[in-house]
Short mmCIF file of C-alpha atoms in Angstrom, two decimals:
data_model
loop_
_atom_site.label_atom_id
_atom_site.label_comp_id
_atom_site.label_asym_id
_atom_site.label_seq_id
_atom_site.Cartn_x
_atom_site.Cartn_y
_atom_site.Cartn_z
CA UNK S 1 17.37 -29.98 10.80
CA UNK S 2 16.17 -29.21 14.24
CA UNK S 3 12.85 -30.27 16.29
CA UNK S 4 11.41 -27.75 17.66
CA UNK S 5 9.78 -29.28 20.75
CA UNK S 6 7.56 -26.42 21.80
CA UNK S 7 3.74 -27.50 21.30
CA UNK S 8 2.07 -24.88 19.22
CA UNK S 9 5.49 -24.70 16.70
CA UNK S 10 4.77 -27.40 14.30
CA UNK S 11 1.05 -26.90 14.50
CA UNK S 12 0.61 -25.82 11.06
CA UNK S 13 -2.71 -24.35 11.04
CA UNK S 14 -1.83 -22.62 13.97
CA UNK S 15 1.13 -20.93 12.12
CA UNK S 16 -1.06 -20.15 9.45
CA UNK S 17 -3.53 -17.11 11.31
CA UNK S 18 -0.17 -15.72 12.13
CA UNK S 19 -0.43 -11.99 10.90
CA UNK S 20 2.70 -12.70 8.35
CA UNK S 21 0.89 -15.48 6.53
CA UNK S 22 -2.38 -13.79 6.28
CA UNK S 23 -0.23 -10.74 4.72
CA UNK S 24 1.36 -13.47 2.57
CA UNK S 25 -1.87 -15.07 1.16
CA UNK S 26 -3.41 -11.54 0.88
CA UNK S 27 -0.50 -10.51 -1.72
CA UNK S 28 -0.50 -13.28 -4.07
CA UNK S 29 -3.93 -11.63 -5.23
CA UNK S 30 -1.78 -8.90 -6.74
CA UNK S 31 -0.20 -9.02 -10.34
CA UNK S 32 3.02 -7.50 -9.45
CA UNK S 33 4.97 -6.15 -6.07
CA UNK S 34 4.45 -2.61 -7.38
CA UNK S 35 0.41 -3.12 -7.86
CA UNK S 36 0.62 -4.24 -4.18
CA UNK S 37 2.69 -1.45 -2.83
CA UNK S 38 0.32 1.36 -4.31
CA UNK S 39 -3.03 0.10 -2.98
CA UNK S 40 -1.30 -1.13 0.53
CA UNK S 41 0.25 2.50 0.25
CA UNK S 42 -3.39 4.47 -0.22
CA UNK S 43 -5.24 1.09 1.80
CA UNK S 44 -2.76 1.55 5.17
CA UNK S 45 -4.12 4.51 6.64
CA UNK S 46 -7.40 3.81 6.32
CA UNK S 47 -7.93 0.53 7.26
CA UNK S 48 -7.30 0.43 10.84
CA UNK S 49 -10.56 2.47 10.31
CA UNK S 50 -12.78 -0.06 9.24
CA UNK S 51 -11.13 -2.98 11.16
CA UNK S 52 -11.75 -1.97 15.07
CA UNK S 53 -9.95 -4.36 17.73
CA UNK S 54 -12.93 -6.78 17.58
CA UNK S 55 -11.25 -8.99 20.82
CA UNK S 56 -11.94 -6.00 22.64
CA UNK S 57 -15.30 -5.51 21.75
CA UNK S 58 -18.63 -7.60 22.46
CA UNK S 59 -20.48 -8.07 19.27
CA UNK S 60 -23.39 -5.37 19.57
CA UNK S 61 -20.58 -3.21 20.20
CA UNK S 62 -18.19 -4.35 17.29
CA UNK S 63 -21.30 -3.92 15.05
CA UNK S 64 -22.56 0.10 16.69
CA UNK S 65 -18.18 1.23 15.98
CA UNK S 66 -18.43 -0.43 12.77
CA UNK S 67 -21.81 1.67 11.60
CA UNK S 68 -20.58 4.45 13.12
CA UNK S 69 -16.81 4.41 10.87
CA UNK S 70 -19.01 3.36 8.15
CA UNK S 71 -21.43 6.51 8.30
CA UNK S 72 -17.90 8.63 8.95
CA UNK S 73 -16.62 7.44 6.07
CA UNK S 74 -19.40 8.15 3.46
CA UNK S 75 -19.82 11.71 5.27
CA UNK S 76 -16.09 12.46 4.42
CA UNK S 77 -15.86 10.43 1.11
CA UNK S 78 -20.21 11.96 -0.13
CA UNK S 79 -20.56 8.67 -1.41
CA UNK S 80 -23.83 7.02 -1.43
CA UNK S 81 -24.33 4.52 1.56
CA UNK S 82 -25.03 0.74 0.11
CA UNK S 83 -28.42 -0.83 0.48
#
């Protein structure tokens, strides 16, 4: 087996935020592959919508975008907005 020498390779909790094992742990909350591929498949599209780049954004920012795609979403969807 090969050392990899490279200082943030065997750092295991920095391999863990990695965006393929954050997909990983968020799929083991599904029953079956199939469960997971319809909601990911009606979830996709959407949820760039309610995630905005927040390393981009300051924080009062972050939180105006995220009000705003929140009140965009209830106009679309007519659902009641959460108290």
């Amino acid at each position: 087996m090969e050392h990899r020498r490279h200082e943030g390779l065997n750092n295991r909790a920095e391999n863990s935020h990695q965006p393929t094992r954050e997909w990983e742990r968020r799929m083991r909350r599904f029953k079956s592959p199939g469960h997971a591929q319809r909601f990911l498949a009606a979830y996709g599209p959407i949820a760039s919508h309610f995630r905005p780049r927040r390393h981009q954004l300051t924080a009062a920012d972050y939180h105006q975008t995220r009000d705003q795609r929140f009140a965009t979403w209830h106009a679309v969807t007519g659902l009641p907005v959460a108290a």
